[in-house]
Amino acid sequence: IQGGTITFQLRDSGNNLVPATVTYDAATRTVTLDPTANLNNSATYTATLSGARDLAGNAMSAVSWSFATGAVDTTPPTVTVRSPAAGAT
């Protein structure tokens, strides 16, 4: 893959581009998109990877997928087991 030909974008549900850093590791053939800020909770995003060309100049077909982030976890932690039990000697 010619690293400079890769386009990897993340968009929110309003089709706004999410600022991110994109890196390509030729040794592992891995493209990584790292948003510059935390994603919103309970939100849907669409990632699109396109433009990548191999060394012969053949371009890949664009690939898109969507995912949703989870809600904020507001449940505090609790103790469910103690060892030894309370009052043990």
GROMACS .gro file of N, CA, C and O in nm:
model
  356
    1ILE      N    1   0.085  -0.118   0.000
    1ILE     CA    2   0.000   0.000   0.000
    1ILE      C    3   0.089   0.124   0.000
    1ILE      O    4   0.188   0.131   0.072
    2GLN      N    5   0.049   0.222  -0.080
    2GLN     CA    6   0.116   0.352  -0.078
    2GLN      C    7   0.050   0.434   0.033
    2GLN      O    8  -0.063   0.480   0.018
    3GLY      N    9   0.120   0.448   0.145
    3GLY     CA   10   0.063   0.512   0.263
    3GLY      C   11   0.000   0.647   0.238
    3GLY      O   12  -0.101   0.681   0.297
    4GLY      N   13   0.057   0.726   0.148
    4GLY     CA   14   0.006   0.860   0.122
    4GLY      C   15  -0.125   0.863   0.045
    4GLY      O   16  -0.183   0.970   0.026
    5THR      N   17  -0.173   0.748   0.001
    5THR     CA   18  -0.297   0.745  -0.078
    5THR      C   19  -0.419   0.711   0.006
    5THR      O   20  -0.531   0.711  -0.044
    6ILE      N   21  -0.399   0.683   0.134
    6ILE     CA   22  -0.509   0.638   0.221
    6ILE      C   23  -0.589   0.756   0.273
    6ILE      O   24  -0.534   0.854   0.323
    7THR      N   25  -0.722   0.746   0.261
    7THR     CA   26  -0.812   0.842   0.323
    7THR      C   27  -0.897   0.766   0.424
    7THR      O   28  -0.962   0.667   0.389
    8PHE      N   29  -0.894   0.809   0.549
    8PHE     CA   30  -0.970   0.745   0.656
    8PHE      C   31  -1.039   0.857   0.731
    8PHE      O   32  -0.973   0.943   0.789
    9GLN      N   33  -1.171   0.858   0.727
    9GLN     CA   34  -1.248   0.965   0.791
    9GLN      C   35  -1.351   0.908   0.886
    9GLN      O   36  -1.404   0.799   0.865
   10LEU      N   37  -1.381   0.987   0.988
   10LEU     CA   38  -1.486   0.954   1.083
   10LEU      C   39  -1.582   1.072   1.085
   10LEU      O   40  -1.540   1.188   1.097
   11ARG      N   41  -1.712   1.042   1.071
   11ARG     CA   42  -1.815   1.146   1.071
   11ARG      C   43  -1.921   1.115   1.175
   11ARG      O   44  -1.953   0.998   1.199
   12ASP      N   45  -1.976   1.221   1.235
   12ASP     CA   46  -2.082   1.202   1.333
   12ASP      C   47  -2.216   1.190   1.261
   12ASP      O   48  -2.223   1.193   1.138
   13SER      N   49  -2.324   1.177   1.337
   13SER     CA   50  -2.457   1.155   1.276
   13SER      C   51  -2.505   1.275   1.196
   13SER      O   52  -2.594   1.262   1.112
   14GLY      N   53  -2.445   1.392   1.218
   14GLY     CA   54  -2.477   1.511   1.140
   14GLY      C   55  -2.389   1.526   1.017
   14GLY      O   56  -2.389   1.629   0.952
   15ASN      N   57  -2.309   1.422   0.988
   15ASN     CA   58  -2.215   1.418   0.876
   15ASN      C   59  -2.099   1.517   0.893
   15ASN      O   60  -2.033   1.554   0.796
   16ASN      N   61  -2.073   1.558   1.016
   16ASN     CA   62  -1.960   1.646   1.045
   16ASN      C   63  -1.834   1.562   1.060
   16ASN      O   64  -1.835   1.458   1.128
   17LEU      N   65  -1.725   1.607   1.000
   17LEU     CA   66  -1.597   1.538   1.010
   17LEU      C   67  -1.544   1.548   1.152
   17LEU      O   68  -1.542   1.656   1.211
   18VAL      N   69  -1.506   1.435   1.210
   18VAL     CA   70  -1.449   1.431   1.345
   18VAL      C   71  -1.297   1.446   1.329
   18VAL      O   72  -1.234   1.365   1.261
   19PRO      N   73  -1.237   1.549   1.389
   19PRO     CA   74  -1.091   1.565   1.379
   19PRO      C   75  -1.020   1.442   1.434
   19PRO      O   76  -1.053   1.393   1.543
   20ALA      N   77  -0.923   1.393   1.357
   20ALA     CA   78  -0.852   1.271   1.397
   20ALA      C   79  -0.716   1.266   1.330
   20ALA      O   80  -0.693   1.329   1.226
   21THR      N   81  -0.627   1.188   1.390
   21THR     CA   82  -0.497   1.160   1.331
   21THR      C   83  -0.504   1.022   1.268
   21THR      O   84  -0.554   0.928   1.329
   22VAL      N   85  -0.454   1.012   1.144
   22VAL     CA   86  -0.453   0.884   1.073
   22VAL      C   87  -0.308   0.844   1.049
   22VAL      O   88  -0.228   0.924   1.002
   23THR      N   89  -0.276   0.720   1.086
   23THR     CA   90  -0.140   0.668   1.065
   23THR      C   91  -0.149   0.535   0.993
   23THR      O   92  -0.248   0.462   1.006
   24TYR      N   93  -0.044   0.505   0.916
   24TYR     CA   94  -0.034   0.376   0.847
   24TYR      C   95   0.097   0.311   0.885
   24TYR      O   96   0.203   0.372   0.873
   25ASP      N   97   0.090   0.186   0.930
   25ASP     CA   98   0.208   0.109   0.967
   25ASP      C   99   0.231   0.006   0.855
   25ASP      O  100   0.156  -0.093   0.844
   26ALA      N  101   0.330   0.030   0.772
   26ALA     CA  102   0.357  -0.058   0.658
   26ALA      C  103   0.397  -0.198   0.702
   26ALA      O  104   0.365  -0.297   0.635
   27ALA      N  105   0.466  -0.209   0.816
   27ALA     CA  106   0.512  -0.341   0.862
   27ALA      C  107   0.395  -0.433   0.897
   27ALA      O  108   0.399  -0.553   0.871
   28THR      N  109   0.290  -0.376   0.955
   28THR     CA  110   0.174  -0.457   0.994
   28THR      C  111   0.055  -0.437   0.901
   28THR      O  112  -0.049  -0.500   0.921
   29ARG      N  113   0.072  -0.345   0.804
   29ARG     CA  114  -0.036  -0.313   0.709
   29ARG      C  115  -0.163  -0.271   0.784
   29ARG      O  116  -0.272  -0.315   0.754
   30THR      N  117  -0.143  -0.185   0.882
   30THR     CA  118  -0.253  -0.140   0.967
   30THR      C  119  -0.271   0.010   0.957
   30THR      O  120  -0.176   0.086   0.971
   31VAL      N  121  -0.395   0.052   0.933
   31VAL     CA  122  -0.431   0.194   0.934
   31VAL      C  123  -0.504   0.221   1.065
   31VAL      O  124  -0.593   0.146   1.103
   32THR      N  125  -0.464   0.328   1.134
   32THR     CA  126  -0.525   0.363   1.262
   32THR      C  127  -0.580   0.504   1.255
   32THR      O  128  -0.512   0.596   1.210
   33LEU      N  129  -0.704   0.520   1.299
   33LEU     CA  130  -0.767   0.652   1.310
   33LEU      C  131  -0.783   0.679   1.459
   33LEU      O  132  -0.846   0.600   1.530
   34ASP      N  133  -0.725   0.788   1.506
   34ASP     CA  134  -0.729   0.823   1.648
   34ASP      C  135  -0.792   0.962   1.661
   34ASP      O  136  -0.727   1.063   1.635
   35PRO      N  137  -0.920   0.969   1.703
   35PRO     CA  138  -0.984   1.100   1.720
   35PRO      C  139  -0.905   1.187   1.817
   35PRO      O  140  -0.851   1.137   1.916
   36THR      N  141  -0.898   1.317   1.787
   36THR     CA  142  -0.820   1.407   1.871
   36THR      C  143  -0.891   1.442   2.001
   36THR      O  144  -0.830   1.495   2.093
   37ALA      N  145  -1.021   1.411   2.011
   37ALA     CA  146  -1.097   1.433   2.134
   37ALA      C  147  -1.183   1.309   2.159
   37ALA      O  148  -1.205   1.229   2.068
   38ASN      N  149  -1.231   1.296   2.281
   38ASN     CA  150  -1.320   1.184   2.312
   38ASN      C  151  -1.446   1.191   2.228
   38ASN      O  152  -1.498   1.301   2.200
   39LEU      N  153  -1.497   1.076   2.187
   39LEU     CA  154  -1.623   1.072   2.115
   39LEU      C  155  -1.738   1.096   2.211
   39LEU      O  156  -1.726   1.070   2.331
   40ASN      N  157  -1.849   1.147   2.160
   40ASN     CA  158  -1.965   1.173   2.244
   40ASN      C  159  -2.028   1.042   2.289
   40ASN      O  160  -2.024   0.941   2.218
   41ASN      N  161  -2.090   1.044   2.407
   41ASN     CA  162  -2.161   0.927   2.458
   41ASN      C  163  -2.293   0.911   2.383
   41ASN      O  164  -2.352   1.010   2.338
   42SER      N  165  -2.337   0.787   2.369
   42SER     CA  166  -2.466   0.756   2.305
   42SER      C  167  -2.479   0.821   2.169
   42SER      O  168  -2.582   0.881   2.136
   43ALA      N  169  -2.375   0.812   2.088
   43ALA     CA  170  -2.374   0.876   1.957
   43ALA      C  171  -2.338   0.773   1.849
   43ALA      O  172  -2.274   0.672   1.876
   44THR      N  173  -2.381   0.800   1.726
   44THR     CA  174  -2.352   0.713   1.613
   44THR      C  175  -2.249   0.781   1.525
   44THR      O  176  -2.258   0.902   1.499
   45TYR      N  177  -2.153   0.704   1.478
   45TYR     CA  178  -2.046   0.753   1.392
   45TYR      C  179  -2.033   0.662   1.270
   45TYR      O  180  -2.067   0.543   1.278
   46THR      N  181  -1.983   0.718   1.161
   46THR     CA  182  -1.955   0.640   1.041
   46THR      C  183  -1.810   0.661   1.002
   46THR      O  184  -1.763   0.775   0.988
   47ALA      N  185  -1.739   0.549   0.986
   47ALA     CA  186  -1.599   0.551   0.942
   47ALA      C  187  -1.595   0.513   0.795
   47ALA      O  188  -1.669   0.423   0.751
   48THR      N  189  -1.511   0.581   0.717
   48THR     CA  190  -1.495   0.551   0.576
   48THR      C  191  -1.347   0.544   0.543
   48THR      O  192  -1.271   0.637   0.574
   49LEU      N  193  -1.308   0.434   0.482
   49LEU     CA  194  -1.170   0.411   0.438
   49LEU      C  195  -1.172   0.404   0.286
   49LEU      O  196  -1.249   0.328   0.229
   50SER      N  197  -1.089   0.485   0.222
   50SER     CA  198  -1.090   0.488   0.076
   50SER      C  199  -0.956   0.535   0.021
   50SER      O  200  -0.870   0.580   0.094
   51GLY      N  201  -0.943   0.525  -0.110
   51GLY     CA  202  -0.831   0.585  -0.180
   51GLY      C  203  -0.701   0.509  -0.178
   51GLY      O  204  -0.610   0.540  -0.254
   52ALA      N  205  -0.688   0.409  -0.092
   52ALA     CA  206  -0.561   0.337  -0.081
   52ALA      C  207  -0.525   0.271  -0.214
   52ALA      O  208  -0.608   0.209  -0.278
   53ARG      N  209  -0.400   0.288  -0.253
   53ARG     CA  210  -0.350   0.227  -0.377
   53ARG      C  211  -0.235   0.134  -0.345
   53ARG      O  212  -0.151   0.164  -0.261
   54ASP      N  213  -0.232   0.022  -0.418
   54ASP     CA  214  -0.119  -0.069  -0.401
   54ASP      C  215  -0.002  -0.017  -0.484
   54ASP      O  216  -0.012   0.087  -0.550
   55LEU      N  217   0.111  -0.089  -0.481
   55LEU     CA  218   0.230  -0.043  -0.551
   55LEU      C  219   0.212  -0.039  -0.702
   55LEU      O  220   0.283   0.035  -0.771
   56ALA      N  221   0.116  -0.113  -0.754
   56ALA     CA  222   0.087  -0.111  -0.898
   56ALA      C  223  -0.008   0.002  -0.934
   56ALA      O  224  -0.039   0.023  -1.052
   57GLY      N  225  -0.060   0.075  -0.832
   57GLY     CA  226  -0.150   0.187  -0.857
   57GLY      C  227  -0.297   0.152  -0.856
   57GLY      O  228  -0.382   0.236  -0.884
   58ASN      N  229  -0.331   0.029  -0.822
   58ASN     CA  230  -0.471  -0.013  -0.816
   58ASN      C  231  -0.536   0.044  -0.690
   58ASN      O  232  -0.482   0.027  -0.580
   59ALA      N  233  -0.651   0.109  -0.709
   59ALA     CA  234  -0.720   0.171  -0.595
   59ALA      C  235  -0.823   0.076  -0.536
   59ALA      O  236  -0.891   0.003  -0.608
   60MET      N  237  -0.831   0.078  -0.403
   60MET     CA  238  -0.931  -0.003  -0.335
   60MET      C  239  -1.069   0.060  -0.348
   60MET      O  240  -1.081   0.182  -0.370
   61SER      N  241  -1.172  -0.019  -0.335
   61SER     CA  242  -1.309   0.034  -0.328
   61SER      C  243  -1.329   0.091  -0.188
   61SER      O  244  -1.277   0.037  -0.090
   62ALA      N  245  -1.406   0.197  -0.180
   62ALA     CA  246  -1.434   0.258  -0.049
   62ALA      C  247  -1.511   0.160   0.039
   62ALA      O  248  -1.595   0.084  -0.010
   63VAL      N  249  -1.482   0.163   0.168
   63VAL     CA  250  -1.550   0.079   0.266
   63VAL      C  251  -1.597   0.170   0.379
   63VAL      O  252  -1.519   0.252   0.429
   64SER      N  253  -1.725   0.157   0.418
   64SER     CA  254  -1.780   0.235   0.529
   64SER      C  255  -1.849   0.143   0.628
   64SER      O  256  -1.904   0.040   0.589
   65TRP      N  257  -1.847   0.183   0.754
   65TRP     CA  258  -1.921   0.111   0.856
   65TRP      C  259  -1.960   0.210   0.965
   65TRP      O  260  -1.896   0.313   0.982
   66SER      N  261  -2.066   0.177   1.036
   66SER     CA  262  -2.115   0.263   1.143
   66SER      C  263  -2.106   0.190   1.276
   66SER      O  264  -2.109   0.066   1.281
   67PHE      N  265  -2.096   0.268   1.382
   67PHE     CA  266  -2.095   0.213   1.517
   67PHE      C  267  -2.153   0.316   1.611
   67PHE      O  268  -2.164   0.435   1.577
   68ALA      N  269  -2.194   0.272   1.727
   68ALA     CA  270  -2.250   0.362   1.829
   68ALA      C  271  -2.167   0.352   1.956
   68ALA      O  272  -2.118   0.244   1.991
   69THR      N  273  -2.152   0.464   2.022
   69THR     CA  274  -2.084   0.466   2.151
   69THR      C  275  -2.186   0.440   2.261
   69THR      O  276  -2.307   0.460   2.241
   70GLY      N  277  -2.140   0.395   2.375
   70GLY     CA  278  -2.230   0.363   2.485
   70GLY      C  279  -2.265   0.485   2.568
   70GLY      O  280  -2.208   0.593   2.554
   71ALA      N  281  -2.361   0.464   2.655
   71ALA     CA  282  -2.402   0.568   2.748
   71ALA      C  283  -2.299   0.579   2.859
   71ALA      O  284  -2.219   0.488   2.882
   72VAL      N  285  -2.303   0.690   2.929
   72VAL     CA  286  -2.214   0.711   3.042
   72VAL      C  287  -2.251   0.613   3.153
   72VAL      O  288  -2.368   0.596   3.187
   73ASP      N  289  -2.152   0.546   3.209
   73ASP     CA  290  -2.173   0.455   3.320
   73ASP      C  291  -2.181   0.537   3.447
   73ASP      O  292  -2.083   0.599   3.489
   74THR      N  293  -2.299   0.540   3.509
   74THR     CA  294  -2.318   0.619   3.632
   74THR      C  295  -2.332   0.531   3.755
   74THR      O  296  -2.361   0.581   3.863
   75THR      N  297  -2.315   0.400   3.738
   75THR     CA  298  -2.328   0.308   3.851
   75THR      C  299  -2.197   0.304   3.929
   75THR      O  300  -2.093   0.268   3.875
   76PRO      N  301  -2.204   0.338   4.058
   76PRO     CA  302  -2.080   0.334   4.138
   76PRO      C  303  -2.040   0.189   4.165
   76PRO      O  304  -2.125   0.100   4.168
   77PRO      N  305  -1.912   0.166   4.187
   77PRO     CA  306  -1.868   0.030   4.220
   77PRO      C  307  -1.919  -0.012   4.358
   77PRO      O  308  -1.942   0.071   4.445
   78THR      N  309  -1.938  -0.144   4.376
   78THR     CA  310  -1.979  -0.198   4.504
   78THR      C  311  -1.893  -0.320   4.537
   78THR      O  312  -1.838  -0.383   4.448
   79VAL      N  313  -1.887  -0.354   4.664
   79VAL     CA  314  -1.816  -0.473   4.709
   79VAL      C  315  -1.918  -0.587   4.709
   79VAL      O  316  -2.025  -0.577   4.769
   80THR      N  317  -1.885  -0.697   4.641
   80THR     CA  318  -1.976  -0.811   4.636
   80THR      C  319  -1.928  -0.929   4.720
   80THR      O  320  -2.007  -1.012   4.760
   81VAL      N  321  -1.796  -0.937   4.744
   81VAL     CA  322  -1.740  -1.046   4.823
   81VAL      C  323  -1.625  -0.992   4.907
   81VAL      O  324  -1.547  -0.911   4.859
   82ARG      N  325  -1.618  -1.042   5.033
   82ARG     CA  326  -1.504  -1.009   5.119
   82ARG      C  327  -1.442  -1.138   5.166
   82ARG      O  328  -1.513  -1.234   5.197
   83SER      N  329  -1.310  -1.138   5.172
   83SER     CA  330  -1.243  -1.257   5.222
   83SER      C  331  -1.125  -1.212   5.307
   83SER      O  332  -1.041  -1.136   5.259
   84PRO      N  333  -1.120  -1.248   5.431
   84PRO     CA  334  -1.218  -1.333   5.502
   84PRO      C  335  -1.347  -1.255   5.529
   84PRO      O  336  -1.351  -1.134   5.523
   85ALA      N  337  -1.452  -1.329   5.560
   85ALA     CA  338  -1.582  -1.268   5.587
   85ALA      C  339  -1.574  -1.178   5.710
   85ALA      O  340  -1.488  -1.196   5.797
   86ALA      N  341  -1.664  -1.083   5.718
   86ALA     CA  342  -1.668  -0.992   5.832
   86ALA      C  343  -1.680  -1.071   5.962
   86ALA      O  344  -1.759  -1.166   5.970
   87GLY      N  345  -1.601  -1.038   6.063
   87GLY     CA  346  -1.605  -1.102   6.193
   87GLY      C  347  -1.525  -1.232   6.201
   87GLY      O  348  -1.521  -1.295   6.306
   88ALA      N  349  -1.463  -1.275   6.091
   88ALA     CA  350  -1.384  -1.399   6.095
   88ALA      C  351  -1.259  -1.377   6.177
   88ALA      O  352  -1.208  -1.266   6.190
   89THR      N  353  -1.210  -1.482   6.236
   89THR     CA  354  -1.087  -1.472   6.314
   89THR      C  355  -0.981  -1.565   6.261
   89THR      O  356  -1.004  -1.657   6.191
   0.00000   0.00000   0.00000
